[in-house]
Amino acid sequence: MIEIRNYNGRLLLQVDAKTLEGANLEGANLWGAILKDAYLEGAYLWGADLASAYLEGANLR
């Protein structure tokens, strides 16, 4: 299970998966999301709002 929460702890996304590899997050509002060590290889993030997101160690290849 993957949960992405913002800095206030509000649940933004919950997925029954181990990675978000190849996920289509086009236009997603992930403002303030905590994505530490996230595996997002091949994910489609066009137009996603990642303002203030925490991406330390994330694989965004």
PDB file of N, CA and C in Angstrom:
ATOM      1  N   MET A   1       0.850  -1.185   0.000  1.00  0.00           N
ATOM      2  CA  MET A   1       0.000   0.000   0.000  1.00  0.00           C
ATOM      3  C   MET A   1       0.886   1.235   0.000  1.00  0.00           C
ATOM      4  N   ILE A   2       0.596   2.154  -0.882  1.00  0.00           N
ATOM      5  CA  ILE A   2       1.311   3.434  -0.933  1.00  0.00           C
ATOM      6  C   ILE A   2       0.333   4.523  -0.519  1.00  0.00           C
ATOM      7  N   GLU A   3       0.764   5.350   0.401  1.00  0.00           N
ATOM      8  CA  GLU A   3      -0.009   6.518   0.791  1.00  0.00           C
ATOM      9  C   GLU A   3       0.850   7.752   0.589  1.00  0.00           C
ATOM     10  N   ILE A   4       0.300   8.749  -0.057  1.00  0.00           N
ATOM     11  CA  ILE A   4       0.981  10.027  -0.211  1.00  0.00           C
ATOM     12  C   ILE A   4       0.163  11.045   0.578  1.00  0.00           C
ATOM     13  N   ARG A   5       0.837  11.687   1.525  1.00  0.00           N
ATOM     14  CA  ARG A   5       0.176  12.684   2.368  1.00  0.00           C
ATOM     15  C   ARG A   5       0.876  14.028   2.243  1.00  0.00           C
ATOM     16  N   ASN A   6       0.147  15.092   2.500  1.00  0.00           N
ATOM     17  CA  ASN A   6       0.790  16.395   2.496  1.00  0.00           C
ATOM     18  C   ASN A   6       1.403  16.651   3.865  1.00  0.00           C
ATOM     19  N   TYR A   7       2.025  17.817   4.023  1.00  0.00           N
ATOM     20  CA  TYR A   7       2.747  18.115   5.257  1.00  0.00           C
ATOM     21  C   TYR A   7       1.835  18.172   6.484  1.00  0.00           C
ATOM     22  N   ASN A   8       0.531  18.342   6.284  1.00  0.00           N
ATOM     23  CA  ASN A   8      -0.426  18.347   7.394  1.00  0.00           C
ATOM     24  C   ASN A   8      -0.961  16.958   7.707  1.00  0.00           C
ATOM     25  N   GLY A   9      -0.529  15.963   6.938  1.00  0.00           N
ATOM     26  CA  GLY A   9      -0.994  14.603   7.157  1.00  0.00           C
ATOM     27  C   GLY A   9      -2.241  14.238   6.373  1.00  0.00           C
ATOM     28  N   ARG A  10      -2.759  15.181   5.584  1.00  0.00           N
ATOM     29  CA  ARG A  10      -3.953  14.902   4.776  1.00  0.00           C
ATOM     30  C   ARG A  10      -3.624  13.898   3.674  1.00  0.00           C
ATOM     31  N   LEU A  11      -4.425  12.863   3.534  1.00  0.00           N
ATOM     32  CA  LEU A  11      -4.212  11.832   2.524  1.00  0.00           C
ATOM     33  C   LEU A  11      -4.504  12.392   1.139  1.00  0.00           C
ATOM     34  N   LEU A  12      -3.496  12.322   0.242  1.00  0.00           N
ATOM     35  CA  LEU A  12      -3.660  12.809  -1.117  1.00  0.00           C
ATOM     36  C   LEU A  12      -3.894  11.672  -2.103  1.00  0.00           C
ATOM     37  N   LEU A  13      -3.264  10.541  -1.845  1.00  0.00           N
ATOM     38  CA  LEU A  13      -3.350   9.411  -2.768  1.00  0.00           C
ATOM     39  C   LEU A  13      -3.098   8.124  -2.007  1.00  0.00           C
ATOM     40  N   GLN A  14      -3.902   7.121  -2.275  1.00  0.00           N
ATOM     41  CA  GLN A  14      -3.688   5.811  -1.670  1.00  0.00           C
ATOM     42  C   GLN A  14      -3.813   4.768  -2.774  1.00  0.00           C
ATOM     43  N   VAL A  15      -2.766   3.971  -2.935  1.00  0.00           N
ATOM     44  CA  VAL A  15      -2.713   2.996  -4.013  1.00  0.00           C
ATOM     45  C   VAL A  15      -2.288   1.645  -3.454  1.00  0.00           C
ATOM     46  N   ASP A  16      -2.952   0.591  -3.884  1.00  0.00           N
ATOM     47  CA  ASP A  16      -2.582  -0.757  -3.462  1.00  0.00           C
ATOM     48  C   ASP A  16      -1.508  -1.274  -4.410  1.00  0.00           C
ATOM     49  N   ALA A  17      -0.284  -0.809  -4.192  1.00  0.00           N
ATOM     50  CA  ALA A  17       0.846  -1.167  -5.054  1.00  0.00           C
ATOM     51  C   ALA A  17       2.134  -0.962  -4.270  1.00  0.00           C
ATOM     52  N   LYS A  18       3.244  -1.461  -4.822  1.00  0.00           N
ATOM     53  CA  LYS A  18       4.538  -1.288  -4.172  1.00  0.00           C
ATOM     54  C   LYS A  18       5.296  -0.092  -4.733  1.00  0.00           C
ATOM     55  N   THR A  19       5.049   0.249  -5.998  1.00  0.00           N
ATOM     56  CA  THR A  19       5.692   1.418  -6.603  1.00  0.00           C
ATOM     57  C   THR A  19       4.666   2.164  -7.437  1.00  0.00           C
ATOM     58  N   LEU A  20       5.032   3.361  -7.834  1.00  0.00           N
ATOM     59  CA  LEU A  20       4.196   4.130  -8.765  1.00  0.00           C
ATOM     60  C   LEU A  20       4.844   4.158 -10.141  1.00  0.00           C
ATOM     61  N   GLU A  21       5.640   3.144 -10.436  1.00  0.00           N
ATOM     62  CA  GLU A  21       6.321   3.062 -11.731  1.00  0.00           C
ATOM     63  C   GLU A  21       5.293   3.122 -12.853  1.00  0.00           C
ATOM     64  N   GLY A  22       5.509   4.060 -13.759  1.00  0.00           N
ATOM     65  CA  GLY A  22       4.642   4.197 -14.920  1.00  0.00           C
ATOM     66  C   GLY A  22       3.279   4.813 -14.634  1.00  0.00           C
ATOM     67  N   ALA A  23       3.060   5.318 -13.425  1.00  0.00           N
ATOM     68  CA  ALA A  23       1.765   5.895 -13.063  1.00  0.00           C
ATOM     69  C   ALA A  23       1.488   7.173 -13.840  1.00  0.00           C
ATOM     70  N   ASN A  24       0.236   7.406 -14.166  1.00  0.00           N
ATOM     71  CA  ASN A  24      -0.167   8.649 -14.822  1.00  0.00           C
ATOM     72  C   ASN A  24      -0.729   9.582 -13.759  1.00  0.00           C
ATOM     73  N   LEU A  25       0.078  10.575 -13.383  1.00  0.00           N
ATOM     74  CA  LEU A  25      -0.331  11.555 -12.377  1.00  0.00           C
ATOM     75  C   LEU A  25      -0.521  12.926 -13.015  1.00  0.00           C
ATOM     76  N   GLU A  26      -0.891  12.943 -14.282  1.00  0.00           N
ATOM     77  CA  GLU A  26      -1.062  14.201 -15.008  1.00  0.00           C
ATOM     78  C   GLU A  26      -2.049  15.105 -14.289  1.00  0.00           C
ATOM     79  N   GLY A  27      -1.607  16.319 -14.014  1.00  0.00           N
ATOM     80  CA  GLY A  27      -2.457  17.320 -13.382  1.00  0.00           C
ATOM     81  C   GLY A  27      -2.745  17.070 -11.910  1.00  0.00           C
ATOM     82  N   ALA A  28      -2.094  16.098 -11.305  1.00  0.00           N
ATOM     83  CA  ALA A  28      -2.358  15.783  -9.899  1.00  0.00           C
ATOM     84  C   ALA A  28      -1.905  16.926  -8.994  1.00  0.00           C
ATOM     85  N   ASN A  29      -2.666  17.180  -7.959  1.00  0.00           N
ATOM     86  CA  ASN A  29      -2.285  18.187  -6.975  1.00  0.00           C
ATOM     87  C   ASN A  29      -1.574  17.479  -5.830  1.00  0.00           C
ATOM     88  N   LEU A  30      -0.258  17.505  -5.889  1.00  0.00           N
ATOM     89  CA  LEU A  30       0.557  16.872  -4.852  1.00  0.00           C
ATOM     90  C   LEU A  30       1.301  17.932  -4.049  1.00  0.00           C
ATOM     91  N   TRP A  31       0.700  19.098  -3.920  1.00  0.00           N
ATOM     92  CA  TRP A  31       1.319  20.203  -3.189  1.00  0.00           C
ATOM     93  C   TRP A  31       1.635  19.748  -1.775  1.00  0.00           C
ATOM     94  N   GLY A  32       2.889  19.883  -1.406  1.00  0.00           N
ATOM     95  CA  GLY A  32       3.311  19.526  -0.058  1.00  0.00           C
ATOM     96  C   GLY A  32       3.418  18.031   0.193  1.00  0.00           C
ATOM     97  N   ALA A  33       3.325  17.233  -0.856  1.00  0.00           N
ATOM     98  CA  ALA A  33       3.386  15.774  -0.682  1.00  0.00           C
ATOM     99  C   ALA A  33       4.756  15.330  -0.183  1.00  0.00           C
ATOM    100  N   ILE A  34       4.763  14.273   0.560  1.00  0.00           N
ATOM    101  CA  ILE A  34       6.003  13.685   1.058  1.00  0.00           C
ATOM    102  C   ILE A  34       6.261  12.431   0.234  1.00  0.00           C
ATOM    103  N   LEU A  35       7.287  12.498  -0.622  1.00  0.00           N
ATOM    104  CA  LEU A  35       7.596  11.395  -1.537  1.00  0.00           C
ATOM    105  C   LEU A  35       9.005  10.872  -1.294  1.00  0.00           C
ATOM    106  N   LYS A  36       9.466  10.910  -0.061  1.00  0.00           N
ATOM    107  CA  LYS A  36      10.819  10.472   0.261  1.00  0.00           C
ATOM    108  C   LYS A  36      11.024   9.023  -0.176  1.00  0.00           C
ATOM    109  N   ASP A  37      12.101   8.792  -0.923  1.00  0.00           N
ATOM    110  CA  ASP A  37      12.477   7.461  -1.410  1.00  0.00           C
ATOM    111  C   ASP A  37      11.417   6.834  -2.323  1.00  0.00           C
ATOM    112  N   ALA A  38      10.540   7.624  -2.889  1.00  0.00           N
ATOM    113  CA  ALA A  38       9.496   7.090  -3.775  1.00  0.00           C
ATOM    114  C   ALA A  38      10.099   6.579  -5.085  1.00  0.00           C
ATOM    115  N   TYR A  39       9.514   5.542  -5.620  1.00  0.00           N
ATOM    116  CA  TYR A  39       9.959   4.973  -6.894  1.00  0.00           C
ATOM    117  C   TYR A  39       8.935   5.361  -7.951  1.00  0.00           C
ATOM    118  N   LEU A  40       9.292   6.346  -8.777  1.00  0.00           N
ATOM    119  CA  LEU A  40       8.369   6.900  -9.768  1.00  0.00           C
ATOM    120  C   LEU A  40       8.905   6.770 -11.186  1.00  0.00           C
ATOM    121  N   GLU A  41       9.798   5.826 -11.409  1.00  0.00           N
ATOM    122  CA  GLU A  41      10.409   5.689 -12.738  1.00  0.00           C
ATOM    123  C   GLU A  41       9.323   5.527 -13.804  1.00  0.00           C
ATOM    124  N   GLY A  42       9.405   6.371 -14.819  1.00  0.00           N
ATOM    125  CA  GLY A  42       8.461   6.304 -15.930  1.00  0.00           C
ATOM    126  C   GLY A  42       7.104   6.918 -15.634  1.00  0.00           C
ATOM    127  N   ALA A  43       6.922   7.473 -14.441  1.00  0.00           N
ATOM    128  CA  ALA A  43       5.635   8.085 -14.110  1.00  0.00           C
ATOM    129  C   ALA A  43       5.416   9.334 -14.962  1.00  0.00           C
ATOM    130  N   TYR A  44       4.177   9.585 -15.336  1.00  0.00           N
ATOM    131  CA  TYR A  44       3.818  10.734 -16.161  1.00  0.00           C
ATOM    132  C   TYR A  44       3.304  11.825 -15.236  1.00  0.00           C
ATOM    133  N   LEU A  45       4.084  12.888 -15.099  1.00  0.00           N
ATOM    134  CA  LEU A  45       3.779  13.940 -14.132  1.00  0.00           C
ATOM    135  C   LEU A  45       3.461  15.278 -14.776  1.00  0.00           C
ATOM    136  N   TRP A  46       3.144  15.290 -16.061  1.00  0.00           N
ATOM    137  CA  TRP A  46       2.893  16.545 -16.770  1.00  0.00           C
ATOM    138  C   TRP A  46       1.799  17.343 -16.076  1.00  0.00           C
ATOM    139  N   GLY A  47       2.122  18.558 -15.701  1.00  0.00           N
ATOM    140  CA  GLY A  47       1.138  19.452 -15.085  1.00  0.00           C
ATOM    141  C   GLY A  47       0.854  19.162 -13.620  1.00  0.00           C
ATOM    142  N   ALA A  48       1.529  18.188 -13.041  1.00  0.00           N
ATOM    143  CA  ALA A  48       1.299  17.894 -11.622  1.00  0.00           C
ATOM    144  C   ALA A  48       1.844  19.037 -10.768  1.00  0.00           C
ATOM    145  N   ASP A  49       1.124  19.387  -9.729  1.00  0.00           N
ATOM    146  CA  ASP A  49       1.543  20.444  -8.812  1.00  0.00           C
ATOM    147  C   ASP A  49       2.369  19.816  -7.699  1.00  0.00           C
ATOM    148  N   LEU A  50       3.685  19.987  -7.804  1.00  0.00           N
ATOM    149  CA  LEU A  50       4.596  19.422  -6.809  1.00  0.00           C
ATOM    150  C   LEU A  50       5.217  20.513  -5.937  1.00  0.00           C
ATOM    151  N   ALA A  51       4.565  21.669  -5.865  1.00  0.00           N
ATOM    152  CA  ALA A  51       5.088  22.767  -5.059  1.00  0.00           C
ATOM    153  C   ALA A  51       5.281  22.310  -3.618  1.00  0.00           C
ATOM    154  N   SER A  52       6.409  22.614  -3.069  1.00  0.00           N
ATOM    155  CA  SER A  52       6.754  22.279  -1.682  1.00  0.00           C
ATOM    156  C   SER A  52       6.794  20.780  -1.413  1.00  0.00           C
ATOM    157  N   ALA A  53       6.793  19.957  -2.443  1.00  0.00           N
ATOM    158  CA  ALA A  53       6.864  18.507  -2.230  1.00  0.00           C
ATOM    159  C   ALA A  53       8.239  18.121  -1.704  1.00  0.00           C
ATOM    160  N   TYR A  54       8.275  17.088  -0.909  1.00  0.00           N
ATOM    161  CA  TYR A  54       9.516  16.576  -0.328  1.00  0.00           C
ATOM    162  C   TYR A  54       9.914  15.346  -1.129  1.00  0.00           C
ATOM    163  N   LEU A  55      10.989  15.474  -1.914  1.00  0.00           N
ATOM    164  CA  LEU A  55      11.365  14.434  -2.868  1.00  0.00           C
ATOM    165  C   LEU A  55      12.723  13.795  -2.565  1.00  0.00           C
ATOM    166  N   GLU A  56      13.235  13.938  -1.371  1.00  0.00           N
ATOM    167  CA  GLU A  56      14.564  13.400  -1.055  1.00  0.00           C
ATOM    168  C   GLU A  56      14.627  11.897  -1.341  1.00  0.00           C
ATOM    169  N   GLY A  57      15.584  11.510  -2.161  1.00  0.00           N
ATOM    170  CA  GLY A  57      15.794  10.103  -2.471  1.00  0.00           C
ATOM    171  C   GLY A  57      14.818   9.522  -3.471  1.00  0.00           C
ATOM    172  N   ALA A  58      13.904  10.318  -4.000  1.00  0.00           N
ATOM    173  CA  ALA A  58      12.914   9.803  -4.948  1.00  0.00           C
ATOM    174  C   ALA A  58      13.577   9.471  -6.281  1.00  0.00           C
ATOM    175  N   ASN A  59      13.145   8.396  -6.892  1.00  0.00           N
ATOM    176  CA  ASN A  59      13.626   7.998  -8.212  1.00  0.00           C
ATOM    177  C   ASN A  59      12.632   8.506  -9.244  1.00  0.00           C
ATOM    178  N   LEU A  60      13.007   9.579  -9.940  1.00  0.00           N
ATOM    179  CA  LEU A  60      12.115  10.212 -10.919  1.00  0.00           C
ATOM    180  C   LEU A  60      12.608  10.012 -12.341  1.00  0.00           C
ATOM    181  N   ARG A  61      13.429   9.015 -12.565  1.00  0.00           N
ATOM    182  CA  ARG A  61      14.032   8.779 -13.866  1.00  0.00           C
ATOM    183  C   ARG A  61      13.000   8.702 -14.962  1.00  0.00           C
TER     184      ARG A  61
END
